[in-house]
Coordinates of C-alpha atoms in Angstrom, one line a residue:
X1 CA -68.5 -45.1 17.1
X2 CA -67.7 -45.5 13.1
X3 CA -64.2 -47.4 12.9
X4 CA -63.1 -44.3 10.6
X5 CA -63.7 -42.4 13.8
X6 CA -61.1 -41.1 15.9
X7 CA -61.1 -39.9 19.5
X8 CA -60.2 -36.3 20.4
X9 CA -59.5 -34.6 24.0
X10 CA -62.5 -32.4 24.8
X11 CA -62.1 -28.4 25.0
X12 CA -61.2 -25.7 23.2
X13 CA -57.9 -24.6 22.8
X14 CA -57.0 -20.7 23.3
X15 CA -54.1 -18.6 21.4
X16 CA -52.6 -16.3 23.0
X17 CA -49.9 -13.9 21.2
X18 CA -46.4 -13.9 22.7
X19 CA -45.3 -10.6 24.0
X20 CA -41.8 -9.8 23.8
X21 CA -40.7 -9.0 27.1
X22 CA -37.0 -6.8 27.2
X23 CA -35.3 -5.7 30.0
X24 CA -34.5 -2.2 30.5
X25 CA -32.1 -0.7 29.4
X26 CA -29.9 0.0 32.2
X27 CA -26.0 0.7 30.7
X28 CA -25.2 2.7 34.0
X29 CA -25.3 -0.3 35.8
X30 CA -23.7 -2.6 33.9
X31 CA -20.7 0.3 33.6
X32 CA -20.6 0.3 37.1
X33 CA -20.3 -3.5 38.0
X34 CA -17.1 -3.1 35.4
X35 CA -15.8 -0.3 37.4
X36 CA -16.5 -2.3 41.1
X37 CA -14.1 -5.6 38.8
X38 CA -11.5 -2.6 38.3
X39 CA -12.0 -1.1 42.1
X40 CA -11.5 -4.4 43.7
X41 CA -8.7 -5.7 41.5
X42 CA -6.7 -3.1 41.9
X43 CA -6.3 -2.8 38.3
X44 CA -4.6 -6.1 37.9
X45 CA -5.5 -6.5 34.7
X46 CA -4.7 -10.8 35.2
X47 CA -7.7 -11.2 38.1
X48 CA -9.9 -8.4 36.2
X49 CA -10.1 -11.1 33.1
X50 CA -10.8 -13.4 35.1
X51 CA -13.7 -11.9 37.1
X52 CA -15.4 -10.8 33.8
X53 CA -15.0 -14.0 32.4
X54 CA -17.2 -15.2 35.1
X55 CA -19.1 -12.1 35.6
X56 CA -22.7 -12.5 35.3
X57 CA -23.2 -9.3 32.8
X58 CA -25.0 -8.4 29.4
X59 CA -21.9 -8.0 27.2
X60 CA -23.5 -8.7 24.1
X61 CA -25.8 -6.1 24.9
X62 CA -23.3 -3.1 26.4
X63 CA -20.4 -4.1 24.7
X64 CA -19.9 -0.6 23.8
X65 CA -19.9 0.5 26.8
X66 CA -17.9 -2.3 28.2
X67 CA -14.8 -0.5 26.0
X68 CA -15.5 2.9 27.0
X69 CA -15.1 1.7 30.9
X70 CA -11.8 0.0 29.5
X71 CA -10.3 2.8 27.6
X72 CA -11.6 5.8 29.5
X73 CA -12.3 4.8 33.2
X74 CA -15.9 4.9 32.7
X75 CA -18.8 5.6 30.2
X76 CA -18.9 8.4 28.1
X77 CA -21.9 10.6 26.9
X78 CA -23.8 9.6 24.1
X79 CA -22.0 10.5 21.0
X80 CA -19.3 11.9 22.6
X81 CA -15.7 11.4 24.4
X82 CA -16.9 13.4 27.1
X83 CA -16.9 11.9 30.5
X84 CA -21.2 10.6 31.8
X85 CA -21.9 11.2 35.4
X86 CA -21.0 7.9 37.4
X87 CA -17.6 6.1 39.1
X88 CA -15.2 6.0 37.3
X89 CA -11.3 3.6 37.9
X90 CA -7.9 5.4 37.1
X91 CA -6.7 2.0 35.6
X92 CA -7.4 3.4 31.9
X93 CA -5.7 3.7 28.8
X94 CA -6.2 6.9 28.9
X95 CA -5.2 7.6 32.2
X96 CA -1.8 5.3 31.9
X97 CA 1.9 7.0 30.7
X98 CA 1.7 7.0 26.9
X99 CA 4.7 4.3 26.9
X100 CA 3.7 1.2 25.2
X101 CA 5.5 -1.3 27.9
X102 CA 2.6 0.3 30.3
X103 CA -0.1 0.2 27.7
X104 CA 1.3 -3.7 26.0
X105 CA -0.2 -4.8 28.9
X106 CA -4.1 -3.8 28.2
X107 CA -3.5 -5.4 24.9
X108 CA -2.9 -8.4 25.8
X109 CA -5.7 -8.0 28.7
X110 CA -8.4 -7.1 26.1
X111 CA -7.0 -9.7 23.4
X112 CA -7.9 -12.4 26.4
X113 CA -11.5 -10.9 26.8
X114 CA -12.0 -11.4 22.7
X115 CA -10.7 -14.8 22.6
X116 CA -13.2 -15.4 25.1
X117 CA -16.0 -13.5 23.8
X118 CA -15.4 -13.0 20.0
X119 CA -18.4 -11.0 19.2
X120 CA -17.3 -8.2 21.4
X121 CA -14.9 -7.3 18.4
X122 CA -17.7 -5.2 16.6
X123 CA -17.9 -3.0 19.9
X124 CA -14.0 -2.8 20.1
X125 CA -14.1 -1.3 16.6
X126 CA -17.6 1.0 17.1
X127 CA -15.7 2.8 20.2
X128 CA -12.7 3.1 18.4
X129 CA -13.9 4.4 15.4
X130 CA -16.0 7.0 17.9
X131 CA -13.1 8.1 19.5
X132 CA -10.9 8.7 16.5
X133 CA -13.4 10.4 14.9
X134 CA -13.2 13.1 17.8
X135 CA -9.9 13.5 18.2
X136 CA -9.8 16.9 19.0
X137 CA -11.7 16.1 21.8
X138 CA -8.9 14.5 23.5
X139 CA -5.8 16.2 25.1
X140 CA -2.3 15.3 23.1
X141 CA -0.8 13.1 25.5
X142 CA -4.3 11.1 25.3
X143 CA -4.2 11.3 21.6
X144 CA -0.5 9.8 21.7
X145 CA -1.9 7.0 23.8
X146 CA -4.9 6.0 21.1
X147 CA -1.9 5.8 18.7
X148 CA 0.3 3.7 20.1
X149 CA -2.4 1.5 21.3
X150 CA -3.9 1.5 17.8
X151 CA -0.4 -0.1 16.4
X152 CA 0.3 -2.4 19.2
X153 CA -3.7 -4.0 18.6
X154 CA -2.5 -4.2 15.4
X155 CA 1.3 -5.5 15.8
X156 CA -0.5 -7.7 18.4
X157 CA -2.8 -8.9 15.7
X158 CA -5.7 -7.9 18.2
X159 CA -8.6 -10.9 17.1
X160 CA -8.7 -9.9 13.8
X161 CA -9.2 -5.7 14.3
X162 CA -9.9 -4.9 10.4
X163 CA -7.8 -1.9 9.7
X164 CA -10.0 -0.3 7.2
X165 CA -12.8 0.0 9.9
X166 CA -10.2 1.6 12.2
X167 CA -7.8 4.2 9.8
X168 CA -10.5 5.3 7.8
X169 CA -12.1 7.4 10.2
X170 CA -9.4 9.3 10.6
X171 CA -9.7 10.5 7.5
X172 CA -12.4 13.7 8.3
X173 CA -11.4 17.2 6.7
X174 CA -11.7 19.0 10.0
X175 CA -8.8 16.8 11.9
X176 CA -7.2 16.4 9.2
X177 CA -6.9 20.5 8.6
X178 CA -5.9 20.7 12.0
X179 CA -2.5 18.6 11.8
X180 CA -4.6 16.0 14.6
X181 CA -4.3 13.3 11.3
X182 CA -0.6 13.9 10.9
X183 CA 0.3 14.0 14.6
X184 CA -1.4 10.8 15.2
X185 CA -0.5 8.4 12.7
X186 CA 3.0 9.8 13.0
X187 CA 2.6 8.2 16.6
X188 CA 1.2 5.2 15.4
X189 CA 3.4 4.7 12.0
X190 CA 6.8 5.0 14.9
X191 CA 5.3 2.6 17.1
X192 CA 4.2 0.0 15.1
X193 CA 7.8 -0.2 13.5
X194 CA 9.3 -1.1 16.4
X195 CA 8.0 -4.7 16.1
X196 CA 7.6 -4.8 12.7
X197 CA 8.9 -4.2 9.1
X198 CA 7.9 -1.1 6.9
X199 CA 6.3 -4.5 4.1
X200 CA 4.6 -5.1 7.3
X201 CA 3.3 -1.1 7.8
X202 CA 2.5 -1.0 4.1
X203 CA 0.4 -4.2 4.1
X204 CA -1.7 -2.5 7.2
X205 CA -1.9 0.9 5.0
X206 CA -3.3 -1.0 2.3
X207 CA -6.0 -3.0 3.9
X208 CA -7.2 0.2 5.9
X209 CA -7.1 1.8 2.2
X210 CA -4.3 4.8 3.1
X211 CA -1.4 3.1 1.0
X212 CA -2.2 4.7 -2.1
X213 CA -3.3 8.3 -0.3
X214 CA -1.0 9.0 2.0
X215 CA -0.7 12.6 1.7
X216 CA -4.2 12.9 2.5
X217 CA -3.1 13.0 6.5
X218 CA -1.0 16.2 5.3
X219 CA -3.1 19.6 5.6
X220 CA -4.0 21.3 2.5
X221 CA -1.3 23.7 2.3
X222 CA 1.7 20.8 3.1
X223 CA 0.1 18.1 0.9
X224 CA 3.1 18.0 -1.3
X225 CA 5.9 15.0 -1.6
X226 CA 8.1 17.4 -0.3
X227 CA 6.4 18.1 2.9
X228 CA 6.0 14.4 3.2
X229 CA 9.9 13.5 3.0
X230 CA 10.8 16.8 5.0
X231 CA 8.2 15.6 7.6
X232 CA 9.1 11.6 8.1
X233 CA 12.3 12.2 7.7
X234 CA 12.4 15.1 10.8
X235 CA 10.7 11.7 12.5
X236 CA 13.2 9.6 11.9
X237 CA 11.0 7.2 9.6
X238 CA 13.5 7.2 6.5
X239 CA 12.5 3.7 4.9
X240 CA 9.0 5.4 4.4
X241 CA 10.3 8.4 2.6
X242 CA 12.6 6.2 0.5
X243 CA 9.0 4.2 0.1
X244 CA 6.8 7.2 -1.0
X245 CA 9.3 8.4 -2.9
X246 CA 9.9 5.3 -5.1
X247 CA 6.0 4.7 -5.2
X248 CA 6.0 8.5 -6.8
X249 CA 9.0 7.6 -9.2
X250 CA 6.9 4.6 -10.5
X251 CA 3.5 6.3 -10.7
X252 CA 5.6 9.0 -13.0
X253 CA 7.1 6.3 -15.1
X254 CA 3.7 4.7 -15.5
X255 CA 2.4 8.6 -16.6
X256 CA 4.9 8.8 -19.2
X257 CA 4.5 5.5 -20.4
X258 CA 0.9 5.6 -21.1
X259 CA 1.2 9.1 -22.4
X260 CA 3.8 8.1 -24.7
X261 CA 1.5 4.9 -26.0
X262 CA -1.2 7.1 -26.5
X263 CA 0.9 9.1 -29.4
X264 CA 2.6 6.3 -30.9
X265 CA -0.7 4.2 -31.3
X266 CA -1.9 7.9 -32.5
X267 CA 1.2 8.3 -34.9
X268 CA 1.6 11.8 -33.4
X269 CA 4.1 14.3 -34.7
X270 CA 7.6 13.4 -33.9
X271 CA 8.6 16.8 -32.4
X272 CA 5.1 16.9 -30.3
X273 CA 6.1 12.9 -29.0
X274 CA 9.8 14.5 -28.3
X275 CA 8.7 17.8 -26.2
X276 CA 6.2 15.8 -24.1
X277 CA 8.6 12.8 -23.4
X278 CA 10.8 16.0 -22.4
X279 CA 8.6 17.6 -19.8
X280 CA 7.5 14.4 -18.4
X281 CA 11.7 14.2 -17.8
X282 CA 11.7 17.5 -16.4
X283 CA 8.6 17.2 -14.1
X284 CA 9.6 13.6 -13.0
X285 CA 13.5 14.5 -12.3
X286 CA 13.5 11.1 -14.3
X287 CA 17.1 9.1 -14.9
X288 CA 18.3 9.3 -18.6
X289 CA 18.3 5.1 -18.5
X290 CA 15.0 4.8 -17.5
X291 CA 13.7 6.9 -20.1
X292 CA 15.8 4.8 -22.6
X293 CA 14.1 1.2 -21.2
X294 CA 10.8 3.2 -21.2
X295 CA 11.1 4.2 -25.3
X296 CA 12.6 1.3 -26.5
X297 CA 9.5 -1.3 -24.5
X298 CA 6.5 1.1 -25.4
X299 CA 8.2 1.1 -29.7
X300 CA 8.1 -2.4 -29.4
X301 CA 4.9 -3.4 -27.7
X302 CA 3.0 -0.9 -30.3
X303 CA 4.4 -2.7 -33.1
X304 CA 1.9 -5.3 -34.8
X305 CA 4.0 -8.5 -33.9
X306 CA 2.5 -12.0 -36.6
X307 CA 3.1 -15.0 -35.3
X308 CA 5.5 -17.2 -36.5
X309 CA 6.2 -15.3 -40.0
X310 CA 9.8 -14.6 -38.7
X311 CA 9.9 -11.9 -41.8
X312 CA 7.0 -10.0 -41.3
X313 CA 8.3 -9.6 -37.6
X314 CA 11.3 -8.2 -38.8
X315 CA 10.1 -6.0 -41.3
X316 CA 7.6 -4.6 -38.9
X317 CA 10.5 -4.0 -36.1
X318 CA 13.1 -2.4 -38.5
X319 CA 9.8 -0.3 -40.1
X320 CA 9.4 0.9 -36.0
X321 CA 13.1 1.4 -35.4
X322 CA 13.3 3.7 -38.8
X323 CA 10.4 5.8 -37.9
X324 CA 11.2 6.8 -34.4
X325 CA 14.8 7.0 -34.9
X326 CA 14.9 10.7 -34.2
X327 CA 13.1 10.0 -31.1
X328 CA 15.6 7.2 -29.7
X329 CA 18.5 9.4 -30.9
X330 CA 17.2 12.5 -29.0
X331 CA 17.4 10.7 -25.8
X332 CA 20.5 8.0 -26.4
X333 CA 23.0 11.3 -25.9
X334 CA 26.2 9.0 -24.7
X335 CA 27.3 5.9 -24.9
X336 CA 26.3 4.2 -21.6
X337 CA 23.1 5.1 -22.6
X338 CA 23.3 3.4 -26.3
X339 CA 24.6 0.6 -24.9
X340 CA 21.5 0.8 -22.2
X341 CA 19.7 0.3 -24.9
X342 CA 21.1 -2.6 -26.4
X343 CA 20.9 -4.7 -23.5
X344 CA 17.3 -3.6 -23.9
X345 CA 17.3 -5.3 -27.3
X346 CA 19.1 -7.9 -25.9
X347 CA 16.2 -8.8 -23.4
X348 CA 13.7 -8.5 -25.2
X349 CA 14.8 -10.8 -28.2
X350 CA 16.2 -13.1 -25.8
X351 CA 12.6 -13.5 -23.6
X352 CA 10.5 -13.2 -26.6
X353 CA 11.2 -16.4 -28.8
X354 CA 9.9 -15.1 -31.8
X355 CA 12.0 -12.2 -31.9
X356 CA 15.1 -14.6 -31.2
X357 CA 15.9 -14.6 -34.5
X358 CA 16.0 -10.6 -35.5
X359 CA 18.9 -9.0 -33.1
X360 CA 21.3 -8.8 -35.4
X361 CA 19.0 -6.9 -37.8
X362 CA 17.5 -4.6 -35.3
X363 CA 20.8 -4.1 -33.9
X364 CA 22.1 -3.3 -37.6
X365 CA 18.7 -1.1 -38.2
X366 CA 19.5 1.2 -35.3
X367 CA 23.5 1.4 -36.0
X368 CA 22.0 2.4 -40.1
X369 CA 20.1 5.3 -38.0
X370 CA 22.5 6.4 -36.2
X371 CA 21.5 5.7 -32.6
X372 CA 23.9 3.0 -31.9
X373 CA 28.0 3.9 -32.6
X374 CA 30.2 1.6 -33.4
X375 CA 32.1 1.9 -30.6
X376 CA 28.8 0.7 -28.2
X377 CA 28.0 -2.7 -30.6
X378 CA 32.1 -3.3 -30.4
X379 CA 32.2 -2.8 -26.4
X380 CA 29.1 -4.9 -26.4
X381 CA 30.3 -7.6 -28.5
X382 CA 33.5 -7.9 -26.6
X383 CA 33.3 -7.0 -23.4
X384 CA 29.0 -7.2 -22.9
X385 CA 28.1 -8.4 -19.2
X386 CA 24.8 -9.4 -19.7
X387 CA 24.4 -13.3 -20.1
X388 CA 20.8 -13.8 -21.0
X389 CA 21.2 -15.0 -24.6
X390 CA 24.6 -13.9 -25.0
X391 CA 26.4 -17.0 -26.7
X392 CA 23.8 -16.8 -29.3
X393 CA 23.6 -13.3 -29.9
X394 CA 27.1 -12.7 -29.6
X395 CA 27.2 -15.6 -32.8
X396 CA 24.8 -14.1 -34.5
X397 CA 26.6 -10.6 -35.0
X398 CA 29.5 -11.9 -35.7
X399 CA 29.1 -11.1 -39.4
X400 CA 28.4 -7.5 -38.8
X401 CA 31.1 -6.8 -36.2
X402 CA 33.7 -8.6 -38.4
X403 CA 32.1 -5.9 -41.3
X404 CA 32.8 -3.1 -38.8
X405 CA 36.1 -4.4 -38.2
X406 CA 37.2 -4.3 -41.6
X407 CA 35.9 -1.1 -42.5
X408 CA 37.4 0.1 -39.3
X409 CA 41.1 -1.2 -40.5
X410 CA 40.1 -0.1 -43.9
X411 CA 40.0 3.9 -42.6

């Protein structure tokens, strides 16, 4: 034998391709051997998380159905809510009293099975999202108890249960036409805020992607801010009106703003900017002082602002002030509201350091147009209550209030 030779084991060796050998599929039973845990526990929900925790069963495989045998007693038709042919337990969520001391209890039962078996999570979600999506299906005392077992998973913080995976279901035109939407999450919105705070509600609403379309749980004909206040507030869920209601205030202040940019950038005609800041008033029910912040902060943020050239600031802020000064006066009708306004000023020159410099001449600009009286710069100058900047300011316009004083004494 050559030294470069090497030995080798005789015979031939034969490949054989691996077959992949699954069991049958056999949900039935495994449904069952959850239903004997239930039998022979008498529904005690502390030995039956026990005894699956031990039990030798396929959850991976039917955790699905592992949920249907948990919320309905036993497994369900394919594709359906409907009851399959089999065993079933009466120790159910859906056969319990819709209170939620009776159905904390299977929260906290199932919250024990997920800590111990995390991926059964996706299958928690897959049933629910099945059975919300047929809500109709259900009788309303059932429906009631999906609701307030859908806020107590989440007030429990059931393993992570994403909310968007759960509320967005909901959201199909047929339930929703029927009222089935409304009725629910009016359920599930009073339950949850027992435990918790509306911040708490909203932060839920946002991350299952409803915060910012609420009155899409309203049927067609009542999806109107009116029928959403008249509605929560018949429930007794007032901090969400007062909510929705503010969250439609600013949505309408942001409207007017934007429009109102748009034709200042635009240098539209001062009667067309004065009738459309006038029916965004009247279709907003908007307050006279907000509308007064809203014109004096859009004027100034459209004005071309250069640096440190404290001049050029000031011309192009008197320039603004003189060219809109039929639009401030329109809406500065009284004195709280002129003096409104020169806080405003006040705010602004005192947060913007560049502008530091130019109250007193934008305060004299707007009393040369006619929107400020003397009566507001006096009341402000002696009796102001606003202390950003104040000492300063106040200094500063000395020179022009002792003016108005002695043309004052001189009438």
């Amino acid at each position: 034998m050559s030294s470069k030779e090497r030995p080798t084991l005789g015979g031939t060796r034969i490949k054989t391709r691996k077959r992949n050998i699954t069991a049958p599929l056999d949900p039935a039973a495994f449904a069952d051997a959850v239903i004997q845990i239930y039998l022979d526990n008498a529904g005690d929900l502390e030995l039956i998380a026990k005894c699956i925790e031990s039990a030798d069963l396929n959850f991976s495989r039917y955790g699905d159905t592992f949920f249907e045998v948990v919320f309905t007693g036993g497994r369900t038709q394919p594709g359906t809510t409907k009851p399959d042919e089999g065993e079933r337990h009466p120790y159910s969520i859906i056969d319990c009293e819709p209170k939620r001391e009776v159905i904390l209890p299977s929260v906290v039962y199932i919250q024990k099975i997920l800590r111990r078996k995390p991926f059964l999570i996706k299958s928690l979600e897959n049933v629910m999202q099945r059975f919300l999506q047929s809500l109709e299906l259900f009788e309303d005392n059932e429906r009631k108890k999906l609701a307030i077992f859908t806020a107590l998973a989440f007030s429990q913080k059931l393993s992570g249960l994403p909310p968007e995976s759960v509320l967005q279901p909901l959201l199909k035109d047929n339930l929703v036409a029927k009222g089935l939407v409304l009725s629910f999450v009016t359920d599930f919105f009073k339950e949850y805020l027992v435990d918790n705070s509306l911040d708490d509600l909203i932060s839920i609403l946002k991350r299952g992607k409803m915060e910012e379309n609420l009155l899409d749980i309203f049927p067609s004909a009542k999806r109107s801010a009116e029928s959403f206040s008249e509605h929560f507030t018949k429930e007794g869920l007032i901090p969400l009106v007062e909510y929705n209601e503010k969250k439609i205030f600013e949505v309408k202040l942001k409207e007017m703003r934007s429009a109102l940019t748009t034709q200042i950038a635009e240098e539209a005609d001062m009667s067309e900017v004065i009738d459309s800041v006038k029916q965004h008033v009247k279709d907003a029910k908007l307050p006279d002082v907000e509308v007064v912040r809203i014109l004096w902060d859009v004027l100034m943020d459209a004005v071309q602002w250069s640096g440190k050239n404290q001049q050029q600031n000031a011309n192009a802020a008197l320039r603004q002030v003189k060219t809109w000064a039929t639009l401030l006066n329109t809406f500065c009708t009284n004195a709280k509201l002129e003096l409104e306004l020169l806080y405003k000023v006040q705010m602004q020159c005192y947060e913007d350091a560049k502008l530091m410099k130019l109250f007193p001449e934008v305060v004299r600009s707007l009393y040369d147009q006619d929107v400020l009286a003397e009566d507001t710069i006096l009341h402000w100058f002696r009796k102001g209550t606003n202390p950003k900047g104040r000492q300063t300011f106040v200094k500063a316009l000395e020179p022009f209030v002792n003016w108005l004083e002695e043309a004052e004494e001189e009438d």
